[in-house]
Each structure stands twice: as structure tokens, then as C-alpha cells.
mmCIF file of C-alpha atoms in Angstrom:
data_model
loop_
_atom_site.group_PDB
_atom_site.id
_atom_site.type_symbol
_atom_site.label_atom_id
_atom_site.label_comp_id
_atom_site.label_asym_id
_atom_site.label_seq_id
_atom_site.Cartn_x
_atom_site.Cartn_y
_atom_site.Cartn_z
ATOM 1 C CA MET A 1 -0.128 0.343 0.230
ATOM 2 C CA PRO A 2 1.314 3.316 -0.852
ATOM 3 C CA ASP A 3 1.548 5.705 1.588
ATOM 4 C CA LEU A 4 1.428 9.027 0.634
ATOM 5 C CA THR A 5 1.945 10.870 3.770
ATOM 6 C CA PRO A 6 5.908 12.255 1.991
ATOM 7 C CA LEU A 7 4.371 13.187 -1.417
ATOM 8 C CA TYR A 8 1.558 14.996 0.127
ATOM 9 C CA ALA A 9 3.260 16.897 2.147
ATOM 10 C CA THR A 10 5.955 18.395 -0.455
ATOM 11 C CA LEU A 11 3.061 20.223 -1.883
ATOM 12 C CA GLU A 12 2.493 23.641 -1.689
ATOM 13 C CA ALA A 13 -1.453 25.287 -2.376
ATOM 14 C CA PRO A 14 -1.238 26.543 -4.849
ATOM 15 C CA GLN A 15 -3.416 30.625 -6.437
ATOM 16 C CA ALA A 16 -6.843 29.534 -7.918
ATOM 17 C CA ALA A 17 -7.597 30.230 -11.432
ATOM 18 C CA ASN A 18 -11.091 31.816 -11.783
ATOM 19 C CA SER A 19 -12.770 28.732 -12.731
ATOM 20 C CA THR A 20 -10.966 26.253 -13.058
ATOM 21 C CA PRO A 21 -10.277 23.730 -10.122
ATOM 22 C CA VAL A 22 -6.130 23.840 -9.301
ATOM 23 C CA PHE A 23 -4.264 22.156 -8.144
ATOM 24 C CA ALA A 24 -0.565 21.019 -6.867
ATOM 25 C CA ALA A 25 -0.016 17.828 -7.910
ATOM 26 C CA ARG A 26 2.206 14.376 -7.781
ATOM 27 C CA GLU A 27 2.236 11.573 -9.379
ATOM 28 C CA ILE A 28 1.891 8.533 -7.659
ATOM 29 C CA PRO A 29 4.276 5.523 -7.812
ATOM 30 C CA GLY A 30 3.161 3.081 -10.154
ATOM 31 C CA TYR A 31 -0.247 4.088 -10.303
ATOM 32 C CA GLY A 32 -0.149 5.839 -14.292
ATOM 33 C CA GLN A 33 -1.454 8.913 -13.978
ATOM 34 C CA HIS A 34 -3.098 9.250 -10.458
ATOM 35 C CA ARG A 35 -1.691 12.497 -8.339
ATOM 36 C CA ILE A 36 -2.172 13.101 -4.458
ATOM 37 C CA ALA A 37 -3.061 16.821 -4.580
ATOM 38 C CA LYS A 38 -3.784 20.183 -2.598
ATOM 39 C CA GLY A 39 -6.550 22.424 -2.922
ATOM 40 C CA ALA A 40 -5.986 26.061 -4.155
ATOM 41 C CA ALA A 41 -7.435 26.394 -0.037
ATOM 42 C CA GLY A 42 -4.902 23.787 0.768
ATOM 43 C CA GLU A 43 -7.357 20.777 1.242
ATOM 44 C CA PRO A 44 -6.433 17.038 0.174
ATOM 45 C CA ALA A 45 -7.447 16.168 -3.091
ATOM 46 C CA LEU A 46 -7.250 12.235 -5.139
ATOM 47 C CA LEU A 47 -7.607 13.243 -8.639
ATOM 48 C CA LEU A 48 -7.972 9.341 -10.009
ATOM 49 C CA GLU A 49 -7.573 9.253 -14.621
ATOM 50 C CA VAL A 50 -9.560 6.916 -16.001
ATOM 51 C CA SER A 51 -10.399 6.071 -19.640
ATOM 52 C CA ASP A 52 -12.951 7.499 -21.670
ATOM 53 C CA GLY A 53 -14.553 4.180 -22.467
ATOM 54 C CA GLY A 54 -17.687 3.961 -24.629
ATOM 55 C CA GLY A 55 -21.578 4.045 -23.672
ATOM 56 C CA TRP A 56 -19.695 5.547 -19.987
ATOM 57 C CA ALA A 57 -22.467 7.862 -18.467
ATOM 58 C CA ARG A 58 -21.131 10.466 -16.330
ATOM 59 C CA PRO A 59 -22.105 9.565 -12.610
ATOM 60 C CA ALA A 60 -23.427 12.808 -10.599
ATOM 61 C CA PRO A 61 -21.335 13.754 -8.135
ATOM 62 C CA ILE A 62 -20.928 13.748 -3.881
ATOM 63 C CA ALA A 63 -21.612 16.259 -1.970
ATOM 64 C CA LEU A 64 -21.213 15.000 1.785
ATOM 65 C CA GLN A 65 -19.944 17.181 5.109
ATOM 66 C CA ASN A 66 -16.049 16.644 4.345
ATOM 67 C CA LEU A 67 -15.986 15.404 0.539
ATOM 68 C CA VAL A 68 -16.937 15.646 -2.899
ATOM 69 C CA VAL A 69 -16.178 13.750 -5.901
ATOM 70 C CA GLN A 70 -16.698 14.721 -8.855
ATOM 71 C CA HIS A 71 -16.473 13.071 -12.702
ATOM 72 C CA ARG A 72 -14.648 13.872 -15.149
ATOM 73 C CA VAL A 73 -13.380 17.875 -14.010
ATOM 74 C CA GLU A 74 -11.264 19.937 -15.962
ATOM 75 C CA CYS A 75 -8.484 20.616 -14.041
ATOM 76 C CA ILE A 76 -5.148 23.262 -13.904
ATOM 77 C CA VAL A 77 -2.504 20.672 -12.315
ATOM 78 C CA GLN A 78 0.096 22.470 -11.514
ATOM 79 C CA ARG A 79 3.228 20.407 -11.748
ATOM 80 C CA PRO A 80 6.281 20.691 -8.736
ATOM 81 C CA SER A 81 8.770 21.647 -11.742
ATOM 82 C CA GLY A 82 6.348 24.739 -11.888
ATOM 83 C CA GLU A 83 4.849 23.462 -15.502
ATOM 84 C CA GLU A 84 0.684 23.114 -15.181
ATOM 85 C CA GLU A 85 -1.367 21.137 -17.261
ATOM 86 C CA THR A 86 -4.721 21.426 -18.547
ATOM 87 C CA LYS A 87 -6.637 17.662 -17.873
ATOM 88 C CA ARG A 88 -10.023 16.220 -16.951
ATOM 89 C CA PHE A 89 -9.822 13.765 -13.476
ATOM 90 C CA THR A 90 -12.430 12.104 -11.370
ATOM 91 C CA VAL A 91 -11.870 14.595 -8.407
ATOM 92 C CA VAL A 92 -11.980 12.929 -5.021
ATOM 93 C CA GLN A 93 -11.954 15.560 -2.391
ATOM 94 C CA CYS A 94 -11.833 16.385 2.005
ATOM 95 C CA ILE A 95 -13.051 19.560 1.987
ATOM 96 C CA GLY A 96 -13.505 19.832 6.190
ATOM 97 C CA SER A 97 -10.751 21.945 7.565
ATOM 98 C CA ASP A 98 -10.241 19.494 11.055
ATOM 99 C CA PRO A 99 -6.419 18.673 10.400
ATOM 100 C CA ASP A 100 -6.501 14.950 11.976
ATOM 101 C CA LEU A 101 -9.877 14.295 9.191
ATOM 102 C CA GLN A 102 -7.469 15.740 6.235
ATOM 103 C CA HIS A 103 -4.108 13.542 7.570
ATOM 104 C CA TYR A 104 -7.177 10.585 7.737
ATOM 105 C CA PHE A 105 -8.141 11.118 3.858
ATOM 106 C CA VAL A 106 -4.231 11.152 2.463
ATOM 107 C CA ARG A 107 -3.950 8.133 4.381
ATOM 108 C CA ILE A 108 -6.244 5.850 2.911
ATOM 109 C CA ALA A 109 -6.296 7.354 -0.173
ATOM 110 C CA GLY A 110 -2.863 4.877 -0.775
ATOM 111 C CA VAL A 111 -5.637 2.296 0.095
ATOM 112 C CA LEU A 112 -8.035 3.183 -2.122
ATOM 113 C CA VAL A 113 -5.406 3.174 -4.833
ATOM 114 C CA GLU A 114 -3.884 0.442 -4.517
ATOM 115 C CA GLY A 115 -6.706 -0.930 -5.031
ATOM 116 C CA LEU A 116 -8.128 0.830 -7.932
ATOM 117 C CA GLY A 117 -5.053 -0.141 -10.050
ATOM 118 C CA ALA A 118 -2.474 2.009 -13.233
ATOM 119 C CA LYS A 119 -5.167 1.543 -15.227
ATOM 120 C CA PRO A 120 -8.804 1.501 -13.991
ATOM 121 C CA GLU A 121 -12.054 0.683 -15.154
ATOM 122 C CA HIS A 122 -15.083 2.708 -14.748
ATOM 123 C CA GLY A 123 -16.466 -0.174 -12.477
ATOM 124 C CA ASP A 124 -13.348 -0.267 -10.737
ATOM 125 C CA VAL A 125 -13.890 3.339 -9.932
ATOM 126 C CA ALA A 126 -17.174 3.239 -8.999
ATOM 127 C CA ARG A 127 -16.573 0.497 -6.165
ATOM 128 C CA VAL A 128 -13.104 2.324 -4.811
ATOM 129 C CA ILE A 129 -15.978 5.831 -4.203
ATOM 130 C CA ASN A 130 -18.340 3.916 -2.829
ATOM 131 C CA SER A 131 -15.757 2.458 -0.075
ATOM 132 C CA ILE A 132 -14.677 6.413 1.184
ATOM 133 C CA VAL A 133 -18.492 7.576 0.646
ATOM 134 C CA ALA A 134 -19.024 4.661 3.117
ATOM 135 C CA LEU A 135 -16.027 5.334 5.316
ATOM 136 C CA PHE A 136 -16.998 9.461 5.393
ATOM 137 C CA HIS A 137 -20.056 8.545 5.914
ATOM 138 C CA ALA A 138 -19.519 6.777 9.512
ATOM 139 C CA LEU A 139 -16.951 9.291 10.146
ATOM 140 C CA VAL A 140 -20.081 11.780 11.399
ATOM 141 C CA ARG A 141 -22.281 8.919 13.131
ATOM 142 C CA PRO A 142 -21.854 8.495 17.129
ATOM 143 C CA ALA A 143 -19.539 5.600 17.631
ATOM 144 C CA ARG A 144 -21.188 2.252 17.892
ATOM 145 C CA LYS A 145 -17.974 0.032 19.642
ATOM 146 C CA SER A 146 -16.063 0.872 22.750
ATOM 147 C CA VAL A 147 -12.566 1.798 22.212
ATOM 148 C CA GLN A 148 -11.265 -0.929 24.703
ATOM 149 C CA GLY A 149 -13.374 -3.256 22.713
ATOM 150 C CA LEU A 150 -11.731 -2.237 19.566
ATOM 151 C CA TRP A 151 -8.390 -2.355 20.457
ATOM 152 C CA ALA A 152 -8.836 -6.379 21.988
ATOM 153 C CA GLU A 153 -10.092 -7.231 18.400
ATOM 154 C CA LEU A 154 -7.170 -5.000 16.795
ATOM 155 C CA PHE A 155 -4.662 -7.092 19.344
ATOM 156 C CA ILE A 156 -6.225 -10.213 18.711
ATOM 157 C CA ILE A 157 -5.232 -9.523 14.825
ATOM 158 C CA ALA A 158 -2.704 -8.625 15.169
ATOM 159 C CA LYS A 159 -0.505 -10.902 17.356
ATOM 160 C CA SER A 160 -2.444 -13.647 15.112
ATOM 161 C CA LYS A 161 -0.533 -16.057 13.592
ATOM 162 C CA CYS A 162 -2.640 -15.824 10.533
ATOM 163 C CA PRO A 163 -3.896 -12.180 9.756
ATOM 164 C CA GLU A 164 -5.772 -12.831 7.041
ATOM 165 C CA VAL A 165 -7.809 -14.821 8.185
ATOM 166 C CA LEU A 166 -9.222 -13.268 10.970
ATOM 167 C CA VAL A 167 -10.111 -9.854 8.430
ATOM 168 C CA GLU A 168 -11.704 -11.909 6.606
ATOM 169 C CA ALA A 169 -14.176 -13.026 9.729
ATOM 170 C CA TRP A 170 -14.420 -10.114 10.793
ATOM 171 C CA HIS A 171 -17.622 -9.126 11.393
ATOM 172 C CA SER A 172 -18.606 -6.071 8.907
ATOM 173 C CA GLU A 173 -21.295 -5.240 11.268
ATOM 174 C CA PRO A 174 -20.956 -4.168 15.584
ATOM 175 C CA GLU A 175 -24.379 -5.744 16.640
ATOM 176 C CA ASP A 176 -22.904 -8.434 14.818
ATOM 177 C CA ARG A 177 -23.396 -11.554 16.993
ATOM 178 C CA TYR A 178 -19.793 -12.587 17.120
ATOM 179 C CA ASP A 179 -16.260 -10.047 16.394
ATOM 180 C CA PHE A 180 -15.594 -13.156 14.044
ATOM 181 C CA SER A 181 -17.697 -15.734 11.613
ATOM 182 C CA ALA A 182 -15.450 -17.936 8.601
ATOM 183 C CA GLY A 183 -17.791 -20.418 8.100
ATOM 184 C CA ALA A 184 -19.061 -23.399 10.845
ATOM 185 C CA SER A 185 -16.349 -21.357 13.615
ATOM 186 C CA ARG A 186 -17.164 -18.378 15.458
ATOM 187 C CA LEU A 187 -15.037 -15.881 17.757
ATOM 188 C CA GLU A 188 -16.177 -13.502 19.884
ATOM 189 C CA VAL A 189 -13.240 -11.105 22.450
ATOM 190 C CA LYS A 190 -14.211 -10.928 25.207
ATOM 191 C CA SER A 191 -11.972 -7.306 27.254
ATOM 192 C CA SER A 192 -12.337 -6.090 30.648
ATOM 193 C CA GLY A 193 -10.125 -3.719 33.584
ATOM 194 C CA SER A 194 -9.804 -6.509 35.259
ATOM 195 C CA GLY A 195 -11.120 -9.963 36.410
ATOM 196 C CA ARG A 196 -12.658 -12.489 33.223
ATOM 197 C CA GLN A 197 -16.009 -11.447 34.126
ATOM 198 C CA HIS A 198 -17.821 -10.556 30.440
ATOM 199 C CA TYR A 199 -20.844 -9.128 29.075
ATOM 200 C CA PHE A 200 -22.171 -11.971 26.569
ATOM 201 C CA SER A 201 -26.004 -11.776 25.368
ATOM 202 C CA HIS A 202 -28.069 -14.402 25.904
ATOM 203 C CA GLU A 203 -27.912 -15.787 21.860
ATOM 204 C CA GLN A 204 -23.877 -15.184 21.671
ATOM 205 C CA ALA A 205 -24.533 -18.094 24.421
ATOM 206 C CA TYR A 206 -25.847 -20.566 22.421
ATOM 207 C CA PRO A 207 -24.942 -20.435 19.462
ATOM 208 C CA PRO A 208 -27.300 -21.202 16.263
ATOM 209 C CA ALA A 209 -27.095 -25.842 15.694
ATOM 210 C CA GLY A 210 -23.725 -26.731 13.858
ATOM 211 C CA ALA A 211 -21.676 -23.426 14.403
ATOM 212 C CA GLU A 212 -18.316 -23.423 17.023
ATOM 213 C CA VAL A 213 -17.592 -20.950 19.538
ATOM 214 C CA VAL A 214 -14.961 -20.044 21.292
ATOM 215 C CA ILE A 215 -14.823 -16.709 23.370
ATOM 216 C CA ALA A 216 -11.064 -15.018 23.813
ATOM 217 C CA SER A 217 -11.180 -13.000 27.122
ATOM 218 C CA LEU A 218 -8.083 -11.240 27.673
ATOM 219 C CA VAL A 219 -7.371 -8.107 30.246
ATOM 220 C CA VAL A 220 -6.983 -4.193 28.463
ATOM 221 C CA ASP A 221 -6.004 -2.208 30.982
ATOM 222 C CA ARG A 222 -5.390 1.589 30.282
ATOM 223 C CA SER A 223 -1.682 2.218 30.368
ATOM 224 C CA THR A 224 0.027 5.680 30.077
ATOM 225 C CA GLY A 225 2.358 4.469 28.459
ATOM 226 C CA GLY A 226 0.991 1.478 26.897
ATOM 227 C CA THR A 227 -0.310 0.527 23.081
ATOM 228 C CA SER A 228 -2.419 2.670 21.332
ATOM 229 C CA LEU A 229 -5.068 1.723 18.860
ATOM 230 C CA GLY A 230 -3.473 4.132 16.556
ATOM 231 C CA GLU A 231 -0.042 1.913 16.649
ATOM 232 C CA LEU A 232 -2.043 -1.186 16.293
ATOM 233 C CA LEU A 233 -4.258 -0.243 13.917
ATOM 234 C CA ASP A 234 -1.057 0.649 11.645
ATOM 235 C CA VAL A 235 0.311 -2.707 12.712
ATOM 236 C CA VAL A 236 -2.398 -5.163 11.154
ATOM 237 C CA ARG A 237 -2.532 -2.420 8.195
ATOM 238 C CA SER A 238 0.776 -3.106 7.112
ATOM 239 C CA LYS A 239 0.039 -7.375 7.384
ATOM 240 C CA VAL A 240 -2.848 -6.551 4.848
ATOM 241 C CA ALA A 241 -0.727 -3.860 2.831
ATOM 242 C CA GLY A 242 -0.667 -5.428 -0.865
ATOM 243 C CA ARG A 243 -4.539 -7.188 -0.380
ATOM 244 C CA PRO A 244 -6.565 -3.917 -1.112
ATOM 245 C CA GLU A 245 -10.404 -5.416 -0.820
ATOM 246 C CA LEU A 246 -8.482 -6.910 3.099
ATOM 247 C CA ALA A 247 -7.324 -2.865 3.609
ATOM 248 C CA THR A 248 -9.891 -1.561 2.614
ATOM 249 C CA ARG A 249 -12.129 -3.909 4.800
ATOM 250 C CA VAL A 250 -10.090 -2.720 7.832
ATOM 251 C CA GLU A 251 -10.120 1.056 7.481
ATOM 252 C CA THR A 252 -14.809 0.183 6.925
ATOM 253 C CA VAL A 253 -15.163 -2.315 10.538
ATOM 254 C CA VAL A 254 -13.101 1.040 11.969
ATOM 255 C CA ALA A 255 -14.454 3.949 10.900
ATOM 256 C CA GLU A 256 -17.970 2.338 11.629
ATOM 257 C CA ALA A 257 -17.533 1.671 15.155
ATOM 258 C CA LEU A 258 -15.444 3.929 16.034
ATOM 259 C CA GLY A 259 -18.094 7.223 13.597
ATOM 260 C CA GLU A 260 -17.083 10.624 15.123
ATOM 261 C CA SER A 261 -14.741 9.873 17.728
ATOM 262 C CA LEU A 262 -12.353 7.863 15.855
ATOM 263 C CA GLN A 263 -9.650 10.579 16.277
ATOM 264 C CA PRO A 264 -9.574 10.798 19.397
ATOM 265 C CA ALA A 265 -9.613 7.290 20.215
ATOM 266 C CA LEU A 266 -7.116 6.974 17.761
ATOM 267 C CA MET A 267 -4.430 7.753 20.376
ATOM 268 C CA GLU A 268 -6.094 6.157 23.542
ATOM 269 C CA THR A 269 -3.818 3.108 25.093
ATOM 270 C CA PHE A 270 -3.741 0.105 26.668
ATOM 271 C CA ASP A 271 -1.238 -2.152 28.337
ATOM 272 C CA ALA A 272 0.163 -4.642 24.941
ATOM 273 C CA GLU A 273 1.580 -7.028 28.059
ATOM 274 C CA GLU A 274 -1.021 -7.849 30.276
ATOM 275 C CA ALA A 275 -3.310 -8.316 27.380
ATOM 276 C CA VAL A 276 -0.906 -11.172 26.219
ATOM 277 C CA ASP A 277 -0.783 -12.031 29.180
ATOM 278 C CA SER A 278 -3.542 -13.131 30.188
ATOM 279 C CA LEU A 279 -5.289 -14.027 26.579
ATOM 280 C CA ARG A 280 -7.169 -17.488 26.693
ATOM 281 C CA PHE A 281 -9.689 -19.125 24.703
ATOM 282 C CA TYR A 282 -12.795 -20.381 25.807
ATOM 283 C CA PRO A 283 -15.871 -22.857 24.793
ATOM 284 C CA VAL A 284 -18.635 -21.238 24.906
ATOM 285 C CA ALA A 285 -20.288 -24.141 26.651
ATOM 286 C CA SER A 286 -18.240 -23.258 29.476
ATOM 287 C CA VAL A 287 -19.394 -20.285 29.663
ATOM 288 C CA PRO A 288 -21.788 -19.944 32.788
ATOM 289 C CA ARG A 289 -25.081 -18.867 31.322
ATOM 290 C CA LEU A 290 -28.939 -19.216 31.918
ATOM 291 C CA ALA A 291 -30.916 -21.857 30.589
ATOM 292 C CA GLU A 292 -30.858 -21.722 26.850
ATOM 293 C CA GLU A 293 -35.122 -21.612 27.810
ATOM 294 C CA LEU A 294 -36.061 -18.404 28.509
ATOM 295 C CA PRO A 295 -39.338 -18.006 29.691
ATOM 296 C CA PRO A 296 -42.355 -16.476 28.179
ATOM 297 C CA GLY A 297 -41.915 -12.960 26.921
ATOM 298 C CA ILE A 298 -38.252 -12.821 27.885
ATOM 299 C CA SER A 299 -36.076 -11.516 25.285
ATOM 300 C CA GLU A 300 -33.569 -9.587 24.518
ATOM 301 C CA VAL A 301 -30.911 -11.032 27.847
ATOM 302 C CA ARG A 302 -27.860 -9.554 28.605
ATOM 303 C CA TYR A 303 -25.732 -11.042 31.656
ATOM 304 C CA LYS A 304 -22.553 -11.482 33.068
ATOM 305 C CA ALA A 305 -20.369 -14.710 33.360
ATOM 306 C CA ASP A 306 -17.535 -15.132 34.900
ATOM 307 C CA LEU A 307 -14.836 -17.235 33.321
ATOM 308 C CA THR A 308 -12.216 -17.569 36.058
ATOM 309 C CA GLY A 309 -13.051 -21.625 36.250
ATOM 310 C CA ALA A 310 -14.442 -22.305 33.377
ATOM 311 C CA ALA A 311 -12.567 -25.695 30.970
ATOM 312 C CA LEU A 312 -10.201 -23.485 28.413
ATOM 313 C CA ALA A 313 -10.611 -24.443 24.619
ATOM 314 C CA PRO A 314 -9.387 -27.515 24.371
ATOM 315 C CA THR A 315 -6.158 -28.574 21.639
ATOM 316 C CA SER A 316 -8.609 -30.818 19.727
ATOM 317 C CA LEU A 317 -11.079 -27.782 19.035
ATOM 318 C CA MET A 318 -8.290 -25.586 18.686
ATOM 319 C CA ARG A 319 -6.935 -27.151 15.107
ATOM 320 C CA ARG A 320 -9.768 -28.118 13.610
ATOM 321 C CA PHE A 321 -11.086 -24.650 12.274
ATOM 322 C CA GLU A 322 -8.836 -22.172 10.735
ATOM 323 C CA LEU A 323 -9.968 -19.225 11.788
ATOM 324 C CA PHE A 324 -9.373 -20.693 15.473
ATOM 325 C CA ARG A 325 -5.755 -21.915 14.613
ATOM 326 C CA ALA A 326 -5.283 -18.374 13.659
ATOM 327 C CA VAL A 327 -5.330 -17.310 17.097
ATOM 328 C CA ALA A 328 -3.749 -20.455 18.580
ATOM 329 C CA HIS A 329 -0.428 -19.804 20.884
#
């Protein structure tokens, strides 16, 4: 995945030129004529060159709170040498003034370009634009998951033997019953500040017929000198570099989970050593739980279960499924 931050840092905002959009831009090495750019107001942009295939109707522009997408826009592009050219691009532009948001845009622009390749077709561009629109939609919504909970999930991925397996199995919605799902196997990550008291929904405690569920339990304690959520995210990003579909999935799950609190959440730190030492795996059958059949009229039950005396998942279970093998010690 190309890191566009150093390239972007070399750009100076250009002078506006009447009604024609003007950008200071640099070509992205290895990706054709795509450019990382800076607009006249200092806002970051991605300029995508797309061939004019026959029969293609220009899509409508997209305008969000912090993002604008326009197709086949005639732009004046200033190169670092001072030369100018006029060319048509699909322009994906971050219009938010928050420096953290702009940095985030430049960071994920590398993921998007990697997914496009040097010579994208219109369908590729549409798919990537849908991805970034979904991300920016998520960033203005309230958080749907705790920072601690997401840190624990990223920690499991970062420490796994096969992070690609975990990312492929990662839930797409924070409300999904289990955090990771692959075939008949399910992995649910539970964390607490101390001890092994975790909250379960009754549905989590009784999985669907035929499903094998393992609970990953760990202590995730806040620590000033610990590992930040942003650092863990960078580790996971590096482990799926070269797999743009997985890199996009990582960004999507994180944005959907944290929403408008994403930027401050990236700075929160937890004790990674304690997490490593405390990590244990339990079959769901060993979790203390209520009887499966609830009384009539009772639903959506959630309770705290203490796993301190629960039996650990047997080696035979941890070896049976690829999802569990990826996280087993």
C-alpha cells in the first residue's frame, strides 16, 4: 500500500485560477497518472485518471459533509517543477478543515489507489468511491463500539499467526452476534479492565446449530505508556499490505465502530503486555449461562458471566478450524 503522506507533505497550496479548479499535485509512483493533490484552500484531493470508455455515462457528483466527488472535471494541475497542464480527472476531495481528518484522508487514499491499480475501469472507480463515501458517512455518526472493545479485536488480529484470515472473518456490523465468523466457526473477543467477568447476550451464549464458538478473554487495562489504538491499527494495516480488499475492510470496520470519535480514539492506550499474558480461549459451552429456554415474554437478555473457573478450549477444537488455528498459541 503506497504511503502518500510524504508525497502530500511536499505540496504547497496553489493560487486559485478563476473558475477552473487548480491543484498542486504529484504522480503516485507505480499507479499511472493518478495524483495526490492539494487544492487552493489547502485541502487534500485524489485525482484519478479514468479512460473514456464508450457508452459510459458520467455519474452524478457526490457532496457529503466532509467529502466531494466529481467526475470528468477539467483541472489545472501544477507539477513540482512549476509546469502546468490542463486535464480531466475524477476528483475525490476532502473538504473538511480538521487537520486530523485531512491526514486520515491522505492515509486511506493510498488504500484506495492500491485497490484501483494503474489503469482502472469505470466499475473499479465506482467501487472505490462507494468505499470512501461509506467511510466518510460513518465518520459523522456516533460511535457504535467502545474503544476498549475495538482495541481488543485489533490486538487479536495483530498477534495472530494469519491476520488475513481474521480480517476476512471480521464482522461488518458492530451489532453482529460474533466478532469473527468463518464457515461453522465463530470467535468472540471479550475484554475487561480486570478479571474475567464479561457481558454476554443470551444469543451469544447459545450459538446456532452446527456452529462452533470460542471466546477469547483478555484483560485490557488503560496504560499511559501502553500501545495506542492507532499503533495497533498501523500494525494490522502493515499485515494486510498488498491485499487492498482486506485493507479496505479494516478501514471500514474501524470507521463503522468508532464513527465521529475515531480521531481521539486512536490516541487511547492500553497495556499490551498484560493483554498477552491474560489471553485465554474458552469454548462457549464452558461459559456460565442461563438455561437456553427463556420464560415466555422474555427476550434480548444480557448478563455478566465469570469465566475464572471455566474450562479452557481443548487443543482439538483449536486445531479443527482455520479461524481458531490463526489465533491459537
